[in-house]
XYZ file of C-alpha atoms in Angstrom:
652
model
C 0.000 0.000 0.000
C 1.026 3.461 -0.839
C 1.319 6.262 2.035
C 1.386 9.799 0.649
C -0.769 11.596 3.392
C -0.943 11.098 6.857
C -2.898 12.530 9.626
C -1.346 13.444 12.786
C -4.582 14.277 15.194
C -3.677 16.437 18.369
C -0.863 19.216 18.055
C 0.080 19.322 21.806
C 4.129 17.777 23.055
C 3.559 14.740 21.205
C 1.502 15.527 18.210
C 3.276 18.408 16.830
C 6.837 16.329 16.673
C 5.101 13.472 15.192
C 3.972 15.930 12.669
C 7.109 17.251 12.058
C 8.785 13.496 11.489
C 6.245 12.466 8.922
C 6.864 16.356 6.938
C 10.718 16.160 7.211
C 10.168 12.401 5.459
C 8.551 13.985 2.771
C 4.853 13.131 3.409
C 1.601 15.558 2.962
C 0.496 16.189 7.018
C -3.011 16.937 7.904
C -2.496 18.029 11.806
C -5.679 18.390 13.553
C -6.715 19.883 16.941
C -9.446 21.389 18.686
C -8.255 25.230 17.794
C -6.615 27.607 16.309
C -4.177 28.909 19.048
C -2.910 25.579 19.728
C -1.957 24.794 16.136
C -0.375 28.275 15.406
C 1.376 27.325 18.411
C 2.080 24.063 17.579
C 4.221 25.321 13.838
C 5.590 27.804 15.999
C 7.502 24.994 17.509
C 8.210 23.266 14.548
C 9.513 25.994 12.586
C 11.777 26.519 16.011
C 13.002 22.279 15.873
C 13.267 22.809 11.894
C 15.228 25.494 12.219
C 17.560 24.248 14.733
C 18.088 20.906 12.738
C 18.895 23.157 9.528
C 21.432 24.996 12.040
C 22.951 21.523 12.629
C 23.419 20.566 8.878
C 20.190 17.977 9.491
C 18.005 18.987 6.675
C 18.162 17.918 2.941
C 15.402 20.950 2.341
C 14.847 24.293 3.707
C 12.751 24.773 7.005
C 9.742 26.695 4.848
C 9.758 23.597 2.360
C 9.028 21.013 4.859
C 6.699 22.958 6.675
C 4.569 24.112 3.273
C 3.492 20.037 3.890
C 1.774 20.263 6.942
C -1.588 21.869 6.498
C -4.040 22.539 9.699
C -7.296 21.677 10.793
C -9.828 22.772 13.289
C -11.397 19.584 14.270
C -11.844 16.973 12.101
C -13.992 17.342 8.756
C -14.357 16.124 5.635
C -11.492 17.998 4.561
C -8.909 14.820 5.702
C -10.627 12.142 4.106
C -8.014 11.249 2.127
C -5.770 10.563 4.358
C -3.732 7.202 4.234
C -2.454 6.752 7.615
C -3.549 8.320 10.939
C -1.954 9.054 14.011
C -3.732 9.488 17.367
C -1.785 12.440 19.704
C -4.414 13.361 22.144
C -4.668 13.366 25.954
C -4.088 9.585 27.554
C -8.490 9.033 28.083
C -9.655 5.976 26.712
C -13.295 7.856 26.272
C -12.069 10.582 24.467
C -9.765 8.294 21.920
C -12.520 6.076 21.790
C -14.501 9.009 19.941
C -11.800 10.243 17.904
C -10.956 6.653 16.480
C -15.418 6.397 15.644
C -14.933 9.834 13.529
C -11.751 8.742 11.891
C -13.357 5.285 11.078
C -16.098 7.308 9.286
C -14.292 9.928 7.484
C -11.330 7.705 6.136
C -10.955 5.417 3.303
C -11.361 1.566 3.983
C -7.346 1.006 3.185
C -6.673 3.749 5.917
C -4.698 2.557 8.671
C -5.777 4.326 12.541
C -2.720 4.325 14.499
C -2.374 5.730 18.556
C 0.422 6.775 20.283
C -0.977 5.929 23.544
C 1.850 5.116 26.103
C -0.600 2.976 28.496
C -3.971 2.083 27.366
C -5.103 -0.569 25.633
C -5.314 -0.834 21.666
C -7.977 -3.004 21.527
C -10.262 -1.406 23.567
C -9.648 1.748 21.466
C -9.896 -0.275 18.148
C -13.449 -1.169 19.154
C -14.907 1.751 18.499
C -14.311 0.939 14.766
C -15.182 -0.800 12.250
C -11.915 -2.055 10.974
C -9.959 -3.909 14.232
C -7.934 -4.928 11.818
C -6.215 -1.832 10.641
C -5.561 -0.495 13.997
C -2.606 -0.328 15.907
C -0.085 1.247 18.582
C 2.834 3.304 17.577
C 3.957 4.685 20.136
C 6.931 7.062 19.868
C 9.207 8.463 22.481
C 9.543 12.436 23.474
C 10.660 14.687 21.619
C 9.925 12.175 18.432
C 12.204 14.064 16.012
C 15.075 12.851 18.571
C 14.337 9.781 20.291
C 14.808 6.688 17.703
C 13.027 4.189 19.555
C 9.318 3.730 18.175
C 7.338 0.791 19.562
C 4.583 -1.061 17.327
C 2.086 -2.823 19.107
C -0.381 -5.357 17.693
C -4.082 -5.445 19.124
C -6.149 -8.537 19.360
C -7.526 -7.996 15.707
C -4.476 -5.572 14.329
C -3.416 -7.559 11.006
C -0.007 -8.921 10.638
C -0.178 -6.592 7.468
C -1.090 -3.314 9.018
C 1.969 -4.383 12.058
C 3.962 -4.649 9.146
C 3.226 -1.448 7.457
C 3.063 0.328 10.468
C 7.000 -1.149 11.133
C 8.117 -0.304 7.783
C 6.655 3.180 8.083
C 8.703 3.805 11.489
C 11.840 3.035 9.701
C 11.085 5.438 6.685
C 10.684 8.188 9.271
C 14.456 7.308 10.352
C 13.339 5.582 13.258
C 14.119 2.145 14.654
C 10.884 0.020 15.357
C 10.371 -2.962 17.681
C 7.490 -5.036 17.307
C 4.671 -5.976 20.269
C 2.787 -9.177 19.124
C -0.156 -8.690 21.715
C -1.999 -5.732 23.392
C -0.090 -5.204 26.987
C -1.088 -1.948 28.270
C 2.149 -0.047 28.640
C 3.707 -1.560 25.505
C 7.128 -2.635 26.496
C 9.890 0.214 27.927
C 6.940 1.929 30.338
C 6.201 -1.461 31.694
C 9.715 -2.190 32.537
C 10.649 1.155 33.437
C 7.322 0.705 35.558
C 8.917 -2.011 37.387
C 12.239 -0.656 37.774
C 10.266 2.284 39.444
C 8.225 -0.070 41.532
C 11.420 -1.664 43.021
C 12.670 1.956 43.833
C 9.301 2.412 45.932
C 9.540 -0.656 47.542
C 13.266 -0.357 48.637
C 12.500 3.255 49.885
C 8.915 2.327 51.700
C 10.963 -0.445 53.691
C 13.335 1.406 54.708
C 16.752 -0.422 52.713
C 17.874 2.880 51.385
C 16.546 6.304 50.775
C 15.973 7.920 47.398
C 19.222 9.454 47.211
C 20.724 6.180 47.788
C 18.580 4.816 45.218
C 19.287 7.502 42.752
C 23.395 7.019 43.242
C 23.282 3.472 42.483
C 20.948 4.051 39.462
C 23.355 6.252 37.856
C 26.894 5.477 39.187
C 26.341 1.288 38.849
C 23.649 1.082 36.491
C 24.480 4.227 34.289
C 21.037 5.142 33.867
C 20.959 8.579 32.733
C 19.331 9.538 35.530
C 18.244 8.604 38.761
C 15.102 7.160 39.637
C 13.625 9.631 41.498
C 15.080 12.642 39.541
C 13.547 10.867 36.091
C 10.383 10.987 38.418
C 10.676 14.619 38.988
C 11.517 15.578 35.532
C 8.321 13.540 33.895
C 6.302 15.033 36.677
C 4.831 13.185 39.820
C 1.384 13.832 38.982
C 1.623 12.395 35.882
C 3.181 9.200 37.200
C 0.476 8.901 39.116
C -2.559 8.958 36.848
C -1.095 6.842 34.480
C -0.451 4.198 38.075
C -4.272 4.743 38.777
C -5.052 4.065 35.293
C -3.365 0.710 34.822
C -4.662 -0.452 37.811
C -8.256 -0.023 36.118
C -6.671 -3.359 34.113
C -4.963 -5.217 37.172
C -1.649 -3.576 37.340
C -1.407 -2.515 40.962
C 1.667 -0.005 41.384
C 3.339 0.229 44.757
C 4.275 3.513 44.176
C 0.414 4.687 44.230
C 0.220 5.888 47.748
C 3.786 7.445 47.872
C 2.893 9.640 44.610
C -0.881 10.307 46.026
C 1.004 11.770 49.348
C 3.549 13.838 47.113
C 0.216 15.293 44.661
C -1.684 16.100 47.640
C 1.064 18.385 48.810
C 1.807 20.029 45.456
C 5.148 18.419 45.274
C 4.504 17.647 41.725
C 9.008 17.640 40.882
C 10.127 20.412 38.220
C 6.910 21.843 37.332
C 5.984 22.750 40.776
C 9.979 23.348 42.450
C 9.916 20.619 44.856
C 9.297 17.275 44.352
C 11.667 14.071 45.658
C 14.939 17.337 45.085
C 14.304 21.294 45.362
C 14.536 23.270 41.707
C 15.284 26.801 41.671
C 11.823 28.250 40.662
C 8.572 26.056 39.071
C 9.299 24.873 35.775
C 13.283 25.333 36.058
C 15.211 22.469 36.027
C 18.971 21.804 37.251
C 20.798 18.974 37.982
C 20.389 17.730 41.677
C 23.042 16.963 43.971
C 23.751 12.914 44.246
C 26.731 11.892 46.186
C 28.779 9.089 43.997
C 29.976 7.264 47.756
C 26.649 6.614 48.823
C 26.362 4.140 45.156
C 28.134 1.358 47.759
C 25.480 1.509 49.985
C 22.639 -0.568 48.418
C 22.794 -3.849 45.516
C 21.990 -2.292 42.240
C 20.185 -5.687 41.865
C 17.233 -4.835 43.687
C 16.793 -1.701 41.653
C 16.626 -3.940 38.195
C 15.260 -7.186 39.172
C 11.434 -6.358 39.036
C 12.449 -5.000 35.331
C 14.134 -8.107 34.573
C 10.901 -10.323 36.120
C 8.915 -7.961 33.404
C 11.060 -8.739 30.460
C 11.664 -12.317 31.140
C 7.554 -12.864 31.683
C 7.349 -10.504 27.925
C 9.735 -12.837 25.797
C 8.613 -16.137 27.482
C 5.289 -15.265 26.487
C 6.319 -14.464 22.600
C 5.119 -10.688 23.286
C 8.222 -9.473 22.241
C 11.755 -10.933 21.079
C 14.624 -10.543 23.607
C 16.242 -8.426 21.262
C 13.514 -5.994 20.759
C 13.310 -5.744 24.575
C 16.788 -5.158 25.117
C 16.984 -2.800 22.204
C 13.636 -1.013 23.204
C 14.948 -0.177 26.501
C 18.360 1.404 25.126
C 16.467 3.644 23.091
C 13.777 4.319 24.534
C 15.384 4.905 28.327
C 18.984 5.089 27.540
C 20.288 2.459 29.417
C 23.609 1.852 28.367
C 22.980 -1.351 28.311
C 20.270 -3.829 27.507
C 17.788 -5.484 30.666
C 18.353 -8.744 29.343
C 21.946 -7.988 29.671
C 22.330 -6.772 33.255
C 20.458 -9.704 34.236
C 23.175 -11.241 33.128
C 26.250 -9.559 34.003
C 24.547 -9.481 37.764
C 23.433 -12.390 37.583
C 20.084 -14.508 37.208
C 20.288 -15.796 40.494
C 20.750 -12.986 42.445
C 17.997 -11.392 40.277
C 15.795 -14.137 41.772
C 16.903 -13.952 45.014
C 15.887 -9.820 44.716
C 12.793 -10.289 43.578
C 12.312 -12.824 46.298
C 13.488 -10.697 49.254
C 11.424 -7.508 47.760
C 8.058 -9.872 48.306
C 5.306 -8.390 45.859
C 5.657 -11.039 42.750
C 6.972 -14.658 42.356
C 9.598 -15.015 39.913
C 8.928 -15.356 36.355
C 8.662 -19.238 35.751
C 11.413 -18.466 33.104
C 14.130 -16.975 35.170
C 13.851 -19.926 37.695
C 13.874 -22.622 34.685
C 17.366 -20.843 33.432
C 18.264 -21.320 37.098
C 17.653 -24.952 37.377
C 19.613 -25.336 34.001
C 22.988 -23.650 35.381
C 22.258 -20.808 32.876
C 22.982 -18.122 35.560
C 24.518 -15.402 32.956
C 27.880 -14.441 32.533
C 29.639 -16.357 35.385
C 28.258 -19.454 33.983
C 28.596 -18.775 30.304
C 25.580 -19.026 29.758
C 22.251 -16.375 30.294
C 19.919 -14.919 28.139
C 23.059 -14.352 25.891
C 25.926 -16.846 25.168
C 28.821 -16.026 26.464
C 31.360 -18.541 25.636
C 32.286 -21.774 27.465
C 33.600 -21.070 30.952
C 36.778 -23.176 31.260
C 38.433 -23.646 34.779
C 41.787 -25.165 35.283
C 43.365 -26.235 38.354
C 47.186 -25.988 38.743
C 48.917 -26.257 42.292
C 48.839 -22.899 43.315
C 46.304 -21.336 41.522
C 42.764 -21.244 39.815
C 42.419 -20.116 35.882
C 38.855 -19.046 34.921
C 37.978 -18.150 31.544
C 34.576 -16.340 30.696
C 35.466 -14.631 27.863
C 35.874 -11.365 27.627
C 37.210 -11.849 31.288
C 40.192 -14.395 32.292
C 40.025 -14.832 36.767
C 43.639 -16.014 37.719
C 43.052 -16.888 41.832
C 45.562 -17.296 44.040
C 44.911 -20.893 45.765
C 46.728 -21.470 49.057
C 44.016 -20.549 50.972
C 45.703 -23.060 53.801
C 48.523 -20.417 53.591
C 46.787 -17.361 53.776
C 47.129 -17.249 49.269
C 51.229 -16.666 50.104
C 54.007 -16.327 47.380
C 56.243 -19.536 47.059
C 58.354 -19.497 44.058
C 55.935 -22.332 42.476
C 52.989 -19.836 42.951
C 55.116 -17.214 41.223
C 56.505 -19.201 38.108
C 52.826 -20.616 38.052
C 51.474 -17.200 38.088
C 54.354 -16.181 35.300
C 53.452 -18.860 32.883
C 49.399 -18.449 33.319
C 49.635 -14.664 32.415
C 51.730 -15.488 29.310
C 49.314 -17.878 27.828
C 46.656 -15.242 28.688
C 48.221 -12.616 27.040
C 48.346 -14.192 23.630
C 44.323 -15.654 24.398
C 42.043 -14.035 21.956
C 39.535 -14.668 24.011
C 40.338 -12.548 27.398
C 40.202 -9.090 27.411
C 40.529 -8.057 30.892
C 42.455 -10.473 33.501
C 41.658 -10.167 37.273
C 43.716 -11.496 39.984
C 42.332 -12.402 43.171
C 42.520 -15.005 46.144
C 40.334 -18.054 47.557
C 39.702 -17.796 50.840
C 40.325 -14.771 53.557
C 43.270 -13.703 51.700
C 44.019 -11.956 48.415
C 47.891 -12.931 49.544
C 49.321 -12.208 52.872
C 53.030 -11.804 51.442
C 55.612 -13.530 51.130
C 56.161 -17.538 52.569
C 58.047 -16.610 55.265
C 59.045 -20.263 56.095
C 60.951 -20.060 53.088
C 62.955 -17.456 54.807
C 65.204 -19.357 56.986
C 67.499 -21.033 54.690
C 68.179 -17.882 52.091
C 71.083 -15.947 52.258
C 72.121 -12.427 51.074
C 73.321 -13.226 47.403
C 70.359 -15.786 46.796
C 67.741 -12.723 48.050
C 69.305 -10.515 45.248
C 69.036 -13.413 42.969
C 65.768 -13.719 43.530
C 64.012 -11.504 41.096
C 61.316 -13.219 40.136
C 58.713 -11.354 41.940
C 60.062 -8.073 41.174
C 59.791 -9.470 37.411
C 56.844 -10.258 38.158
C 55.247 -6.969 39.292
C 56.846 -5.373 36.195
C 55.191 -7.656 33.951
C 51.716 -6.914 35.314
C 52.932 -2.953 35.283
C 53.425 -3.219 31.020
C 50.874 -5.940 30.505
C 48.947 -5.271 27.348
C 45.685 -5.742 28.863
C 44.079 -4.303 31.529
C 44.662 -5.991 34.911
C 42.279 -5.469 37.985
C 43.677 -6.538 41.383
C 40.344 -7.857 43.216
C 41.450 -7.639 47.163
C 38.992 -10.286 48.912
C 40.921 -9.629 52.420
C 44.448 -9.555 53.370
C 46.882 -7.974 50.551
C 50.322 -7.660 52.806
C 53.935 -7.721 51.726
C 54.137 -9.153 48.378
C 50.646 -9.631 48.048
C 49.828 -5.670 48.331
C 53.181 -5.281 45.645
C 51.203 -7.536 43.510
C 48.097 -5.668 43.795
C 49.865 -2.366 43.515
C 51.212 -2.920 39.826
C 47.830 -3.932 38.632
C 45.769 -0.764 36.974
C 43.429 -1.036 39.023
C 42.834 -1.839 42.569
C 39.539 -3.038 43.456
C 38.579 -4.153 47.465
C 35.906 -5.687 49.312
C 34.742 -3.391 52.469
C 36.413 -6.182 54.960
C 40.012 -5.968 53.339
C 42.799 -4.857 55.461
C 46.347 -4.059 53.132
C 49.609 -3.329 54.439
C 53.822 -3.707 53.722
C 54.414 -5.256 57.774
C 57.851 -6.361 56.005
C 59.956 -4.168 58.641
C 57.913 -6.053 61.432
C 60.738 -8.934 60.461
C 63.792 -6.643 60.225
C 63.309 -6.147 56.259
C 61.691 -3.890 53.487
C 59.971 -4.335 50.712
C 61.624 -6.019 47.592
C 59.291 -6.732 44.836
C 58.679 -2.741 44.495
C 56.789 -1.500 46.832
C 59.295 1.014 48.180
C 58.753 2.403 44.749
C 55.189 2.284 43.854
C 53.813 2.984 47.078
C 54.859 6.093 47.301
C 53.876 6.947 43.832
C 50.093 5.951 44.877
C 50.234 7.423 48.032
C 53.003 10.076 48.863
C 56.426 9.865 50.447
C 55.366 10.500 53.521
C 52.411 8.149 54.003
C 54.360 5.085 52.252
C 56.741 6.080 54.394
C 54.419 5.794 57.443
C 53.057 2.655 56.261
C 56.386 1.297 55.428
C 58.382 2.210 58.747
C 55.585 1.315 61.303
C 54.296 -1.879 59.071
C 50.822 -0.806 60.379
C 48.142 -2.333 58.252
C 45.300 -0.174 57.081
C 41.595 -0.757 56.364
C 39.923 -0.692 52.519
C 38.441 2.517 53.698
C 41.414 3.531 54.904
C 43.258 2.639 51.942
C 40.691 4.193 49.309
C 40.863 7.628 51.296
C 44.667 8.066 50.993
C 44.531 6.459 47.112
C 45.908 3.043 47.742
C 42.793 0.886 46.325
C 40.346 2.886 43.699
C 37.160 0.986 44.960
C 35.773 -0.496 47.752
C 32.427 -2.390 47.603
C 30.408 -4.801 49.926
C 31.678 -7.992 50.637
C 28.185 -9.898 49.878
C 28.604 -8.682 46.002
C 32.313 -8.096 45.756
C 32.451 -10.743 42.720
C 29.685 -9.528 40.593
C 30.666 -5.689 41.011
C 34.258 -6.262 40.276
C 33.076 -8.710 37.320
C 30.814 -5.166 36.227
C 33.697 -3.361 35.549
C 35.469 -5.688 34.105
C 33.052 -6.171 31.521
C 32.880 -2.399 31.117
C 36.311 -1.907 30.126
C 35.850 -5.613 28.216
C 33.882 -3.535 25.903
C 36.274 -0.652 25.084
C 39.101 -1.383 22.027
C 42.080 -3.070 23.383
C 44.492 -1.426 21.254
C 43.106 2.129 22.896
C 43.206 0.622 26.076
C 47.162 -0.277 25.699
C 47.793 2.840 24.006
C 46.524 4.504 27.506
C 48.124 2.445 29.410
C 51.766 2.973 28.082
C 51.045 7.092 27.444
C 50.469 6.462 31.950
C 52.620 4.660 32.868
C 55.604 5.640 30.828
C 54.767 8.973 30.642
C 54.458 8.969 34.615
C 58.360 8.486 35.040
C 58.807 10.958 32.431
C 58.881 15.017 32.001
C 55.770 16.138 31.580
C 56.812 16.996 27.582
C 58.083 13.616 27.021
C 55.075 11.979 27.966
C 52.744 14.216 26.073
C 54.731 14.102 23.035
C 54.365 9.536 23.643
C 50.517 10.249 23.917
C 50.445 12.472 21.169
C 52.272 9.538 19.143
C 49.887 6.722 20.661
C 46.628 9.143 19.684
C 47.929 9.347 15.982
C 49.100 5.730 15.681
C 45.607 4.724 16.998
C 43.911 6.804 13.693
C 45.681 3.649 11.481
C 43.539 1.562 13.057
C 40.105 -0.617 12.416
C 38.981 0.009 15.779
C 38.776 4.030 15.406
C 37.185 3.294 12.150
C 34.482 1.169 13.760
C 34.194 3.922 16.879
C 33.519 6.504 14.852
C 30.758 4.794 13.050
C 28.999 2.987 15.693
C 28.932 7.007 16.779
C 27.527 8.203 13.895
C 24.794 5.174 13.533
C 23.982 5.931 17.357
C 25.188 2.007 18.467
C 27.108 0.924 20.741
C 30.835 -0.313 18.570
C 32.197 -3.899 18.322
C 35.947 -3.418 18.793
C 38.402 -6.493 17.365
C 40.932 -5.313 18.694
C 42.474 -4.637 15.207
């Protein structure tokens, strides 16, 4: 079927983009409202967005072109009945859209298609008012529409596979990418899950496991949502949040967040329209940024924030609503996660997902998430999730443990009987692993860490007795080591589970980055047996630290806490010890995902240019930055940019 002229009924925030989209795609617009104020107003603001876009080098015509397509009308008359396609804009009231949808049914053409961008209520109870179930459907785009690429098309009972299809196809003319909704769910798919997400924020904050500024640091620091919970809450408006929660539960879908948004209307606390809301704004209607403190993003399991989201989308795909990737790519678009639901189900893992929604006790677990359970497919620790990851392989040697789940390579020091401490075998063991990972395809990022209570207390210190002077400078092999991890050409995380002391902590300290659980206690006690560090820590600490703290650390052979350590710079993180494994496997996967010839290009331009003049190590970076522009990688960067996706580096 042909499309030349589409309808666009209602000219208000949503109508008047929508407008614009199908005018800048070079389609004849009929945009409709109730009068003539609102749709002078409403080309007011598209001349404005037209304008700014030609600013930008956006347009292929001129601002007056594109707009000499869209012609007005007061109501709706004869005047659009030949109209191919129509779009419902108008206020979220099943009554009133009920009563648009009869008119358009009787003015249009029998081929017409009647599409509504309704965000929550139901198609098919709007596509009864017609006579032709069939050719009516949800397409619901995102605010502003001329920006946001994510448009979702939702099927109702009766919508045709062919009008889905058109409907799809029609999305992507407009520039846009489509997912596609197989059944009426009220909500389509992102509000639903971003419904949840915000019902798990609720919850958390009505029992009392963390305030909303909690809630809001761990959304953005951990999760890297664009914005917090309760700031996105303020920004959409709380009133709003709370009709569209009374309206779904008109179909069943009982929000916890009702009563907590009722309490916040009643006392006009409606977020940046009204200046106060969860956070103060400077004046109604004027947004800034709100203060949330990065340290308190320790203080509560991102986990529970996601796992009602991920109950949502697992329940969605198992019931063939919606693909997996359509979810995960619905909710990257459409909320900006940086990363797909389906995705940090994984990376957190499906079992501790379960376990949240368990312990937040207002829904069972999606019969789905505890099947994948049952099968071992627990997400990236297991290889296995919603995603393939790769078979883990484990190897056992004598002193340690070698995990590989690619992109990630675990390398854990095993003499937990010993405290985890250096005997040569550990350290030619550790030499030789870390060689065969360096040339593995597979691994990306390699962490080191330690079974038991111990990342590595030190040195054996039985093995002390029988050396003598000559055979301690002989003994180079950890100092070899720690250099190797210093110019390894991946990145290396040191993941302190407890004790890092003497050699342990020199291991740790040549590692980029230092990574500890809240009960880790690091130190260089060395002079405690009438020595000093000799694998380089009489070097690097002070370079992390300061002279005169390493120097403190070093002469007394006090041992300090994580906290301790982060505060003077000696570990970069420290996170709880009940999820120390999946946060330190989070970052790893975040850096997993950058190019690893960028990644060793920073690396070197640090660390040599560290022990360099300040002009020496510019002029290496300056080198690195240009020899990275030869590269596939930049190539692929700067396209994935341009295309708006996230790149898939090689590494080449």
């Amino acid at each position: 079927m042909k499309l030349e002229k589409v309808l666009v009924v209602g000219a208000g925030t949503m109508g008047h983009g929508i407008a614009e989209l199908f005018a800048m795609a070079g389609y004849q617009v009929y945009l409709s409202d109730v009068s003539k104020e609102i749709l002078d107003n409403a080309l007011n603001k598209i001349k404005w967005s037209l304008d700014k876009l030609q600013e930008k080098g956006q347009l292929k015509e001129s601002t007056s072109s594109i707009i000499s397509r869209i012609k007005t009308i007061i109501g709706l008359n004869e005047s659009v009945s030949d109209a191919d396609f129509a779009i419902e804009a108008a206020i979220e009231r099943l009554d009133l859209k009920r009563q648009i949808f009869s008119k358009l049914d009787e003015l249009l053409p029998q081929h017409s298609i009647l599409a509504t961008n309704t965000s929550s209520l139901p198609i098919s109870k709007i596509a009864e008012a017609t006579k032709r179930q069939d050719k009516v459907v949800g397409m619901h785009f995102f605010n502003p529409p001329v920006l946001m690429q994510l448009v979702e098309v939702m099927k109702g009972d009766k919508t045709s596979d062919e009008t889905a299809k058109i409907t799809y196809e029609l999305a992507k003319k407009l520039g846009k990418t489509p997912i596609m909704i197989n059944k009426d769910v009220p909500g389509y798919v992102v509000n639903r899950i971003l419904g949840e997400i915000i019902s798990a924020s609720c919850i958390i904050l009505q029992k009392g496991i963390a305030d909303y500024l909690t809630i809001d640091a761990v959304a953005k620091y951990k999760l890297g949502f664009p914005m917090g919970i309760f700031e996105l809450l303020d920004y959409t408006g709380i009133d709003v949040n709370y009709y569209v929660s009374k309206s779904l539960e008109e179909y069943g879908i009982k929000s916890p967040c009702s009563a907590l948004f009722e309490e916040k209307v009643k006392k006009n606390e409606l977020g940046v329209k009204s200046g106060k809301g969860f956070y103060s704004y400077p004046a109604p209607g004027k947004y800034s940024k709100p203060e949330i403190p990065q340290e308190l993003a320790d203080k509560l399991d991102p986990v529970l924030i996601i796992a009602l989201g991920v109950n949502e989308a697992s329940r969605l795909f198992r019931q063939g609503i919606v693909s997996k990737e359509d979810i995960d790519l619905g909710v990257k678009l459409g909320l900006g996660f940086p990363k797909g639901i389906f995705q940090y189900a994984d990376e957190l893992g499906i079992d501790n997902v379960v376990k949240a929604i368990q312990s937040l006790s207002i829904e069972e677990p999606d019969r789905l998430l505890l099947d994948m359970i049952n099968e071992g497919k627990v997400g990236v620790k297991s290889g296995s999730g919603f995603y393939e990851y790769g078979k883990v392989e484990e190897r056992k040697l004598n002193t340690l443990i070698i995990r590989i789940e690619p992109p990630l390579a675990w390398v854990i020091l095993n003499r937990p009987e010993r405290l985890n401490a250096l005997n040569m075998e550990l350290i030619v063991e550790l030499n030789k692993a870390l060689d065969e990972l360096e040339n593995d395809s597979r691994v990306r990022v390699v962490i080191l860490s330690g079974s038991g209570r111990a990342f590595s207390a030190g040195a054996d210190v039985t093995s002390f007795l029988t050396l003598k002077p000559i055979d301690v400078i002989r003994f180079r092999s950890l100092r070899e080591l720690t250099n190797k991890i210093q110019f390894y050409t991946k990145p290396v995380i040191a993941a302190i589970n407890g004790y890092a002391l003497g050699g342990g902590l020199e291991i740790a300290m040549a590692c980029d980055i230092r990574i500890a659980s809240e009960n880790s206690t690091l130190g260089q006690p060395e002079i405690n047996l009438g020595i000093i560090p000799g694998a380089g820590g009489t070097q690097r600490l002070p370079r992390l630290v300061g002279k005169g703290r390493a120097k403190l650390l070093i002469y007394t052979g006090d041992m300090v806490s994580a906290k301790d350590a982060y505060k003077m710079g000696l570990v970069d993180l420290v996170v709880p010890s009940n999820r120390f494994e999946e946060e330190v496997r989070r970052i790893a996967l975040k850096i997993a995902e950058k190019s690893p010839l960028s990644l060793l290009a920073a690396k070197l331009a640090i660390e040599l240019g560290y022990e360099a003049n300040i002009f020496s190590g510019e002029y290496l970076e300056s080198s690195l930055f240009g020899l990275l522009f030869t590269t596939k990688d930049v190539e692929e960067g700067v396209k994935a940019f341009l295309e708006k996706r996230k790149p898939q580096f090689k590494g080449e």
